[in-house]
């Protein structure tokens, strides 16, 4: 039958066949690439386990205070162990976080997790959500005093060489490729509800306003408690800040804390 067709008709049907194959191939690619997002965002009314991500250097002591308070309040909460010294590539930290999230959801059967990233840990959280599939597994993403737009201290240290400023340090330079990538377009990708809390007294994240995040509920500790002095190191263990974090993790939608939290430990 094919041989009986005129050459013009053969070309016509060949073109139709090629077009059909292109359409099918495109549909397959869209299905594969878009499959990750088919689950949609995590339900905001179903709080899951809380994973706390440490900052540069990997110290977990300050976050343990916050984790213990969350556990006392009935939440399943734990601090994510850092990769190596905590000064290595933040992308490796994010890949490790992705594994911990998967293990946690499998262990608990929860539909999602809440993430709290302290200092550089907030950048790790952002990279996981934006680049490693966290949009459908994270319900709430809270960052504490995180250098979202870098810190001048890292910029200074980077001039001293790789030994003085390891990979994570260089990635926290305001001009780093990683921060430019995360800052291009939407700083808070759809999926989780975002909260960015920072302190005006920060001498590590310089300027402190680098802790702000476009598209998030962003506020300084002093915007809620004007008389409170909180250094960078004390952010996760200051009782008023702990109360603010607990509130953001417990509510159906993030909201600016009220001043009643400032009286939590006041005489």
PDB file of C-alpha atoms in Angstrom:
ATOM      1  CA  UNK A   1       0.000   0.000   0.000  1.00  0.00           C
ATOM      2  CA  UNK A   2       2.829   2.372   0.895  1.00  0.00           C
ATOM      3  CA  UNK A   3       4.485   1.757  -2.452  1.00  0.00           C
ATOM      4  CA  UNK A   4       1.264   2.516  -4.262  1.00  0.00           C
ATOM      5  CA  UNK A   5       1.123   6.049  -2.837  1.00  0.00           C
ATOM      6  CA  UNK A   6       2.321   8.951  -4.889  1.00  0.00           C
ATOM      7  CA  UNK A   7       5.631  10.518  -3.708  1.00  0.00           C
ATOM      8  CA  UNK A   8       3.851  13.644  -2.509  1.00  0.00           C
ATOM      9  CA  UNK A   9       1.495  11.595  -0.365  1.00  0.00           C
ATOM     10  CA  UNK A  10       4.377   9.596   1.054  1.00  0.00           C
ATOM     11  CA  UNK A  11       6.084  12.799   2.126  1.00  0.00           C
ATOM     12  CA  UNK A  12       2.843  14.047   3.652  1.00  0.00           C
ATOM     13  CA  UNK A  13       2.256  10.907   5.726  1.00  0.00           C
ATOM     14  CA  UNK A  14       5.933  10.758   6.708  1.00  0.00           C
ATOM     15  CA  UNK A  15       5.679  14.307   8.052  1.00  0.00           C
ATOM     16  CA  UNK A  16       2.563  13.365  10.036  1.00  0.00           C
ATOM     17  CA  UNK A  17       4.349  10.365  11.529  1.00  0.00           C
ATOM     18  CA  UNK A  18       7.358  12.454  12.543  1.00  0.00           C
ATOM     19  CA  UNK A  19       5.069  15.062  14.109  1.00  0.00           C
ATOM     20  CA  UNK A  20       3.220  12.376  16.076  1.00  0.00           C
ATOM     21  CA  UNK A  21       6.513  10.978  17.380  1.00  0.00           C
ATOM     22  CA  UNK A  22       7.647  14.445  18.460  1.00  0.00           C
ATOM     23  CA  UNK A  23       4.372  15.004  20.346  1.00  0.00           C
ATOM     24  CA  UNK A  24       4.676  11.648  22.124  1.00  0.00           C
ATOM     25  CA  UNK A  25       8.326  12.257  23.036  1.00  0.00           C
ATOM     26  CA  UNK A  26       7.505  15.711  24.394  1.00  0.00           C
ATOM     27  CA  UNK A  27       4.710  14.292  26.527  1.00  0.00           C
ATOM     28  CA  UNK A  28       7.067  11.708  27.989  1.00  0.00           C
ATOM     29  CA  UNK A  29       9.695  14.336  28.848  1.00  0.00           C
ATOM     30  CA  UNK A  30       7.103  16.590  30.494  1.00  0.00           C
ATOM     31  CA  UNK A  31       5.797  13.665  32.523  1.00  0.00           C
ATOM     32  CA  UNK A  32       9.270  12.700  33.709  1.00  0.00           C
ATOM     33  CA  UNK A  33      10.438  16.237  34.508  1.00  0.00           C
ATOM     34  CA  UNK A  34       7.165  17.310  36.035  1.00  0.00           C
ATOM     35  CA  UNK A  35       6.654  14.130  38.015  1.00  0.00           C
ATOM     36  CA  UNK A  36       8.480  15.568  40.975  1.00  0.00           C
ATOM     37  CA  UNK A  37       5.916  18.334  41.336  1.00  0.00           C
ATOM     38  CA  UNK A  38       2.803  16.194  40.768  1.00  0.00           C
ATOM     39  CA  UNK A  39       2.408  15.568  44.507  1.00  0.00           C
ATOM     40  CA  UNK A  40       1.809  19.283  45.030  1.00  0.00           C
ATOM     41  CA  UNK A  41       2.687  21.290  48.135  1.00  0.00           C
ATOM     42  CA  UNK A  42       2.477  19.734  51.588  1.00  0.00           C
ATOM     43  CA  UNK A  43      -0.785  20.399  53.469  1.00  0.00           C
ATOM     44  CA  UNK A  44      -0.282  23.341  55.802  1.00  0.00           C
ATOM     45  CA  UNK A  45      -2.712  22.052  58.441  1.00  0.00           C
ATOM     46  CA  UNK A  46      -0.755  18.852  59.142  1.00  0.00           C
ATOM     47  CA  UNK A  47       2.492  19.611  61.003  1.00  0.00           C
ATOM     48  CA  UNK A  48       5.052  16.835  60.645  1.00  0.00           C
ATOM     49  CA  UNK A  49       8.423  16.146  62.248  1.00  0.00           C
ATOM     50  CA  UNK A  50      10.823  19.047  62.683  1.00  0.00           C
ATOM     51  CA  UNK A  51      14.384  18.844  61.375  1.00  0.00           C
ATOM     52  CA  UNK A  52      16.843  21.497  62.562  1.00  0.00           C
ATOM     53  CA  UNK A  53      19.792  22.234  60.270  1.00  0.00           C
ATOM     54  CA  UNK A  54      22.987  23.566  61.889  1.00  0.00           C
ATOM     55  CA  UNK A  55      25.060  26.416  60.544  1.00  0.00           C
ATOM     56  CA  UNK A  56      28.640  26.934  59.451  1.00  0.00           C
ATOM     57  CA  UNK A  57      31.046  24.802  61.455  1.00  0.00           C
ATOM     58  CA  UNK A  58      28.377  22.242  62.296  1.00  0.00           C
ATOM     59  CA  UNK A  59      27.890  23.058  65.995  1.00  0.00           C
ATOM     60  CA  UNK A  60      24.554  21.701  67.208  1.00  0.00           C
ATOM     61  CA  UNK A  61      24.522  22.868  70.850  1.00  0.00           C
ATOM     62  CA  UNK A  62      22.349  25.959  70.329  1.00  0.00           C
ATOM     63  CA  UNK A  63      19.877  24.054  68.168  1.00  0.00           C
ATOM     64  CA  UNK A  64      19.637  21.262  70.755  1.00  0.00           C
ATOM     65  CA  UNK A  65      18.030  23.775  73.116  1.00  0.00           C
ATOM     66  CA  UNK A  66      15.362  24.559  70.539  1.00  0.00           C
ATOM     67  CA  UNK A  67      14.889  20.874  69.679  1.00  0.00           C
ATOM     68  CA  UNK A  68      14.399  19.929  73.338  1.00  0.00           C
ATOM     69  CA  UNK A  69      11.793  22.638  73.748  1.00  0.00           C
ATOM     70  CA  UNK A  70       9.927  21.411  70.667  1.00  0.00           C
ATOM     71  CA  UNK A  71       9.990  17.829  71.933  1.00  0.00           C
ATOM     72  CA  UNK A  72       8.678  18.996  75.318  1.00  0.00           C
ATOM     73  CA  UNK A  73       5.823  20.612  73.412  1.00  0.00           C
ATOM     74  CA  UNK A  74       4.909  17.322  71.752  1.00  0.00           C
ATOM     75  CA  UNK A  75       6.739  17.623  68.432  1.00  0.00           C
ATOM     76  CA  UNK A  76       9.011  15.025  66.866  1.00  0.00           C
ATOM     77  CA  UNK A  77      12.161  17.141  66.512  1.00  0.00           C
ATOM     78  CA  UNK A  78      15.856  16.433  66.003  1.00  0.00           C
ATOM     79  CA  UNK A  79      18.988  18.187  64.856  1.00  0.00           C
ATOM     80  CA  UNK A  80      20.450  17.021  61.543  1.00  0.00           C
ATOM     81  CA  UNK A  81      24.073  15.938  61.936  1.00  0.00           C
ATOM     82  CA  UNK A  82      26.407  18.042  59.774  1.00  0.00           C
ATOM     83  CA  UNK A  83      28.438  16.553  56.954  1.00  0.00           C
ATOM     84  CA  UNK A  84      32.104  16.445  57.910  1.00  0.00           C
ATOM     85  CA  UNK A  85      33.289  19.592  59.640  1.00  0.00           C
ATOM     86  CA  UNK A  86      30.271  21.633  58.567  1.00  0.00           C
ATOM     87  CA  UNK A  87      32.501  23.852  56.469  1.00  0.00           C
ATOM     88  CA  UNK A  88      32.323  21.803  53.273  1.00  0.00           C
ATOM     89  CA  UNK A  89      30.210  22.517  50.187  1.00  0.00           C
ATOM     90  CA  UNK A  90      26.700  23.582  51.200  1.00  0.00           C
ATOM     91  CA  UNK A  91      25.321  21.588  48.276  1.00  0.00           C
ATOM     92  CA  UNK A  92      26.630  18.426  49.924  1.00  0.00           C
ATOM     93  CA  UNK A  93      24.912  19.493  53.137  1.00  0.00           C
ATOM     94  CA  UNK A  94      21.681  19.917  51.179  1.00  0.00           C
ATOM     95  CA  UNK A  95      22.034  16.474  49.589  1.00  0.00           C
ATOM     96  CA  UNK A  96      22.478  14.997  53.067  1.00  0.00           C
ATOM     97  CA  UNK A  97      19.400  16.895  54.249  1.00  0.00           C
ATOM     98  CA  UNK A  98      17.408  15.384  51.364  1.00  0.00           C
ATOM     99  CA  UNK A  99      18.373  11.901  52.569  1.00  0.00           C
ATOM    100  CA  UNK A 100      17.390  12.717  56.155  1.00  0.00           C
ATOM    101  CA  UNK A 101      14.032  14.123  55.027  1.00  0.00           C
ATOM    102  CA  UNK A 102      13.308  10.962  53.039  1.00  0.00           C
ATOM    103  CA  UNK A 103      14.283   8.745  55.979  1.00  0.00           C
ATOM    104  CA  UNK A 104      12.169  10.810  58.390  1.00  0.00           C
ATOM    105  CA  UNK A 105       9.054  10.685  56.234  1.00  0.00           C
ATOM    106  CA  UNK A 106       9.513   6.936  55.759  1.00  0.00           C
ATOM    107  CA  UNK A 107      10.033   6.412  59.491  1.00  0.00           C
ATOM    108  CA  UNK A 108       7.075   8.463  60.661  1.00  0.00           C
ATOM    109  CA  UNK A 109       4.627   8.122  57.787  1.00  0.00           C
ATOM    110  CA  UNK A 110       4.148  11.899  57.891  1.00  0.00           C
ATOM    111  CA  UNK A 111       3.279  13.668  54.629  1.00  0.00           C
ATOM    112  CA  UNK A 112       5.958  16.320  55.137  1.00  0.00           C
ATOM    113  CA  UNK A 113       8.498  17.843  57.494  1.00  0.00           C
ATOM    114  CA  UNK A 114       9.104  21.281  58.934  1.00  0.00           C
ATOM    115  CA  UNK A 115      12.642  22.611  58.506  1.00  0.00           C
ATOM    116  CA  UNK A 116      14.459  25.111  60.712  1.00  0.00           C
ATOM    117  CA  UNK A 117      17.771  26.306  59.287  1.00  0.00           C
ATOM    118  CA  UNK A 118      20.106  28.223  61.567  1.00  0.00           C
ATOM    119  CA  UNK A 119      22.695  30.556  60.025  1.00  0.00           C
ATOM    120  CA  UNK A 120      24.199  28.815  56.965  1.00  0.00           C
ATOM    121  CA  UNK A 121      21.691  26.032  57.598  1.00  0.00           C
ATOM    122  CA  UNK A 122      19.029  28.355  56.229  1.00  0.00           C
ATOM    123  CA  UNK A 123      20.909  28.514  52.927  1.00  0.00           C
ATOM    124  CA  UNK A 124      21.090  24.701  52.958  1.00  0.00           C
ATOM    125  CA  UNK A 125      17.306  24.570  53.425  1.00  0.00           C
ATOM    126  CA  UNK A 126      16.786  26.937  50.512  1.00  0.00           C
ATOM    127  CA  UNK A 127      19.041  24.895  48.228  1.00  0.00           C
ATOM    128  CA  UNK A 128      17.244  21.680  49.157  1.00  0.00           C
ATOM    129  CA  UNK A 129      13.827  23.163  48.411  1.00  0.00           C
ATOM    130  CA  UNK A 130      14.849  24.950  45.209  1.00  0.00           C
ATOM    131  CA  UNK A 131      17.176  22.374  43.681  1.00  0.00           C
ATOM    132  CA  UNK A 132      16.668  18.952  45.270  1.00  0.00           C
ATOM    133  CA  UNK A 133      12.928  18.329  45.298  1.00  0.00           C
ATOM    134  CA  UNK A 134      11.930  19.782  48.648  1.00  0.00           C
ATOM    135  CA  UNK A 135       8.934  21.699  47.343  1.00  0.00           C
ATOM    136  CA  UNK A 136       6.525  18.826  47.996  1.00  0.00           C
ATOM    137  CA  UNK A 137       8.135  17.470  51.175  1.00  0.00           C
ATOM    138  CA  UNK A 138       8.500  20.657  53.256  1.00  0.00           C
ATOM    139  CA  UNK A 139       5.489  22.244  54.906  1.00  0.00           C
ATOM    140  CA  UNK A 140       7.233  25.087  56.743  1.00  0.00           C
ATOM    141  CA  UNK A 141      10.732  26.476  56.149  1.00  0.00           C
ATOM    142  CA  UNK A 142      12.025  28.721  58.938  1.00  0.00           C
ATOM    143  CA  UNK A 143      15.433  30.370  58.752  1.00  0.00           C
ATOM    144  CA  UNK A 144      17.202  31.885  61.746  1.00  0.00           C
ATOM    145  CA  UNK A 145      19.839  34.594  61.233  1.00  0.00           C
ATOM    146  CA  UNK A 146      20.778  33.137  57.855  1.00  0.00           C
ATOM    147  CA  UNK A 147      23.113  34.951  55.425  1.00  0.00           C
ATOM    148  CA  UNK A 148      20.715  34.670  52.485  1.00  0.00           C
ATOM    149  CA  UNK A 149      22.565  37.414  50.649  1.00  0.00           C
ATOM    150  CA  UNK A 150      25.957  36.572  52.078  1.00  0.00           C
ATOM    151  CA  UNK A 151      28.020  38.103  54.849  1.00  0.00           C
ATOM    152  CA  UNK A 152      30.875  40.572  54.593  1.00  0.00           C
ATOM    153  CA  UNK A 153      32.903  38.379  56.966  1.00  0.00           C
ATOM    154  CA  UNK A 154      32.981  35.608  54.356  1.00  0.00           C
ATOM    155  CA  UNK A 155      33.974  38.115  51.688  1.00  0.00           C
ATOM    156  CA  UNK A 156      36.893  39.220  53.864  1.00  0.00           C
ATOM    157  CA  UNK A 157      37.925  35.653  54.714  1.00  0.00           C
ATOM    158  CA  UNK A 158      37.836  34.607  51.072  1.00  0.00           C
ATOM    159  CA  UNK A 159      40.695  37.005  50.345  1.00  0.00           C
ATOM    160  CA  UNK A 160      42.902  34.945  52.668  1.00  0.00           C
ATOM    161  CA  UNK A 161      42.766  31.774  50.581  1.00  0.00           C
ATOM    162  CA  UNK A 162      40.991  28.410  50.657  1.00  0.00           C
ATOM    163  CA  UNK A 163      42.638  27.301  53.872  1.00  0.00           C
ATOM    164  CA  UNK A 164      41.247  30.234  55.824  1.00  0.00           C
ATOM    165  CA  UNK A 165      37.939  30.151  53.962  1.00  0.00           C
ATOM    166  CA  UNK A 166      36.742  26.611  53.038  1.00  0.00           C
ATOM    167  CA  UNK A 167      34.046  25.856  50.485  1.00  0.00           C
ATOM    168  CA  UNK A 168      31.047  26.823  52.634  1.00  0.00           C
ATOM    169  CA  UNK A 169      32.759  30.059  53.642  1.00  0.00           C
ATOM    170  CA  UNK A 170      33.346  30.993  50.007  1.00  0.00           C
ATOM    171  CA  UNK A 171      29.729  30.162  49.183  1.00  0.00           C
ATOM    172  CA  UNK A 172      28.608  32.673  51.819  1.00  0.00           C
ATOM    173  CA  UNK A 173      30.509  35.466  50.096  1.00  0.00           C
ATOM    174  CA  UNK A 174      27.822  37.895  48.851  1.00  0.00           C
ATOM    175  CA  UNK A 175      29.058  37.429  45.267  1.00  0.00           C
ATOM    176  CA  UNK A 176      29.185  33.625  45.278  1.00  0.00           C
ATOM    177  CA  UNK A 177      27.717  31.600  42.428  1.00  0.00           C
ATOM    178  CA  UNK A 178      25.520  29.620  44.820  1.00  0.00           C
ATOM    179  CA  UNK A 179      23.889  32.708  46.336  1.00  0.00           C
ATOM    180  CA  UNK A 180      23.416  34.269  42.901  1.00  0.00           C
ATOM    181  CA  UNK A 181      21.682  31.090  41.759  1.00  0.00           C
ATOM    182  CA  UNK A 182      19.364  31.025  44.760  1.00  0.00           C
ATOM    183  CA  UNK A 183      18.658  34.740  44.418  1.00  0.00           C
ATOM    184  CA  UNK A 184      17.739  34.628  40.747  1.00  0.00           C
ATOM    185  CA  UNK A 185      13.990  34.810  40.277  1.00  0.00           C
ATOM    186  CA  UNK A 186      11.922  33.642  43.242  1.00  0.00           C
ATOM    187  CA  UNK A 187      13.828  33.540  46.540  1.00  0.00           C
ATOM    188  CA  UNK A 188      11.037  31.501  48.133  1.00  0.00           C
ATOM    189  CA  UNK A 189       9.906  28.773  45.710  1.00  0.00           C
ATOM    190  CA  UNK A 190       6.336  27.547  45.894  1.00  0.00           C
ATOM    191  CA  UNK A 191       5.727  24.624  48.220  1.00  0.00           C
ATOM    192  CA  UNK A 192       6.554  25.433  51.842  1.00  0.00           C
ATOM    193  CA  UNK A 193       5.478  28.523  53.724  1.00  0.00           C
ATOM    194  CA  UNK A 194       8.607  30.567  54.417  1.00  0.00           C
ATOM    195  CA  UNK A 195       9.640  32.460  57.562  1.00  0.00           C
ATOM    196  CA  UNK A 196      12.915  34.391  57.915  1.00  0.00           C
ATOM    197  CA  UNK A 197      13.807  35.606  61.396  1.00  0.00           C
ATOM    198  CA  UNK A 198      16.939  37.643  62.111  1.00  0.00           C
ATOM    199  CA  UNK A 199      18.481  39.857  64.780  1.00  0.00           C
ATOM    200  CA  UNK A 200      19.653  43.429  64.513  1.00  0.00           C
ATOM    201  CA  UNK A 201      22.508  42.592  66.913  1.00  0.00           C
ATOM    202  CA  UNK A 202      24.108  40.141  64.484  1.00  0.00           C
ATOM    203  CA  UNK A 203      27.864  40.624  64.132  1.00  0.00           C
ATOM    204  CA  UNK A 204      28.372  37.425  62.118  1.00  0.00           C
ATOM    205  CA  UNK A 205      25.840  37.966  59.360  1.00  0.00           C
ATOM    206  CA  UNK A 206      26.945  41.398  58.155  1.00  0.00           C
ATOM    207  CA  UNK A 207      24.845  43.314  57.416  1.00  0.00           C
ATOM    208  CA  UNK A 208      22.175  41.685  59.623  1.00  0.00           C
ATOM    209  CA  UNK A 209      19.512  42.472  57.008  1.00  0.00           C
ATOM    210  CA  UNK A 210      21.054  39.714  54.904  1.00  0.00           C
ATOM    211  CA  UNK A 211      18.778  37.529  57.020  1.00  0.00           C
ATOM    212  CA  UNK A 212      15.725  38.837  55.172  1.00  0.00           C
ATOM    213  CA  UNK A 213      14.139  36.780  52.424  1.00  0.00           C
ATOM    214  CA  UNK A 214      11.890  38.145  49.702  1.00  0.00           C
ATOM    215  CA  UNK A 215       8.540  36.367  49.634  1.00  0.00           C
ATOM    216  CA  UNK A 216       8.814  35.106  53.235  1.00  0.00           C
ATOM    217  CA  UNK A 217       7.284  36.357  56.433  1.00  0.00           C
ATOM    218  CA  UNK A 218      10.412  38.289  57.402  1.00  0.00           C
ATOM    219  CA  UNK A 219      10.983  40.058  60.702  1.00  0.00           C
ATOM    220  CA  UNK A 220      13.740  40.887  63.149  1.00  0.00           C
ATOM    221  CA  UNK A 221      13.585  39.768  66.761  1.00  0.00           C
ATOM    222  CA  UNK A 222      13.600  43.442  67.756  1.00  0.00           C
ATOM    223  CA  UNK A 223      10.547  44.170  65.586  1.00  0.00           C
ATOM    224  CA  UNK A 224       8.638  42.009  68.065  1.00  0.00           C
ATOM    225  CA  UNK A 225      10.660  42.602  71.237  1.00  0.00           C
ATOM    226  CA  UNK A 226      12.328  46.029  70.889  1.00  0.00           C
ATOM    227  CA  UNK A 227      14.363  45.783  74.109  1.00  0.00           C
ATOM    228  CA  UNK A 228      15.753  42.325  73.433  1.00  0.00           C
ATOM    229  CA  UNK A 229      19.466  41.927  72.696  1.00  0.00           C
ATOM    230  CA  UNK A 230      20.262  38.695  70.831  1.00  0.00           C
ATOM    231  CA  UNK A 231      23.633  37.851  69.334  1.00  0.00           C
ATOM    232  CA  UNK A 232      24.031  35.543  66.351  1.00  0.00           C
ATOM    233  CA  UNK A 233      25.141  32.641  68.539  1.00  0.00           C
ATOM    234  CA  UNK A 234      22.203  33.043  70.915  1.00  0.00           C
ATOM    235  CA  UNK A 235      19.391  33.162  68.356  1.00  0.00           C
ATOM    236  CA  UNK A 236      18.293  29.479  68.590  1.00  0.00           C
ATOM    237  CA  UNK A 237      18.474  29.329  72.403  1.00  0.00           C
ATOM    238  CA  UNK A 238      16.947  32.656  73.397  1.00  0.00           C
ATOM    239  CA  UNK A 239      13.580  31.833  75.039  1.00  0.00           C
ATOM    240  CA  UNK A 240      11.671  34.561  73.211  1.00  0.00           C
ATOM    241  CA  UNK A 241      13.041  33.390  69.864  1.00  0.00           C
ATOM    242  CA  UNK A 242      12.227  29.768  70.738  1.00  0.00           C
ATOM    243  CA  UNK A 243       8.664  30.891  71.408  1.00  0.00           C
ATOM    244  CA  UNK A 244       8.525  32.667  68.044  1.00  0.00           C
ATOM    245  CA  UNK A 245       9.757  29.571  66.223  1.00  0.00           C
ATOM    246  CA  UNK A 246       7.283  27.319  68.039  1.00  0.00           C
ATOM    247  CA  UNK A 247       4.479  29.654  67.018  1.00  0.00           C
ATOM    248  CA  UNK A 248       5.483  29.659  63.356  1.00  0.00           C
ATOM    249  CA  UNK A 249       5.684  25.864  63.314  1.00  0.00           C
ATOM    250  CA  UNK A 250       2.360  25.407  65.060  1.00  0.00           C
ATOM    251  CA  UNK A 251       0.052  27.757  63.204  1.00  0.00           C
ATOM    252  CA  UNK A 252      -1.740  26.917  59.964  1.00  0.00           C
ATOM    253  CA  UNK A 253      -0.117  29.920  58.281  1.00  0.00           C
ATOM    254  CA  UNK A 254       2.855  32.085  59.324  1.00  0.00           C
ATOM    255  CA  UNK A 255       2.020  35.341  61.037  1.00  0.00           C
ATOM    256  CA  UNK A 256       3.936  38.116  62.730  1.00  0.00           C
ATOM    257  CA  UNK A 257       4.356  37.258  66.435  1.00  0.00           C
ATOM    258  CA  UNK A 258       2.780  39.565  68.970  1.00  0.00           C
ATOM    259  CA  UNK A 259       4.536  41.180  71.920  1.00  0.00           C
ATOM    260  CA  UNK A 260       3.069  38.689  74.405  1.00  0.00           C
ATOM    261  CA  UNK A 261       5.925  36.344  73.491  1.00  0.00           C
ATOM    262  CA  UNK A 262       8.403  38.908  74.815  1.00  0.00           C
ATOM    263  CA  UNK A 263       7.060  38.435  78.337  1.00  0.00           C
ATOM    264  CA  UNK A 264       7.745  34.720  78.312  1.00  0.00           C
ATOM    265  CA  UNK A 265      10.731  35.030  80.652  1.00  0.00           C
ATOM    266  CA  UNK A 266      10.245  38.580  81.855  1.00  0.00           C
ATOM    267  CA  UNK A 267       9.951  39.152  85.624  1.00  0.00           C
TER     268      UNK A 267
END
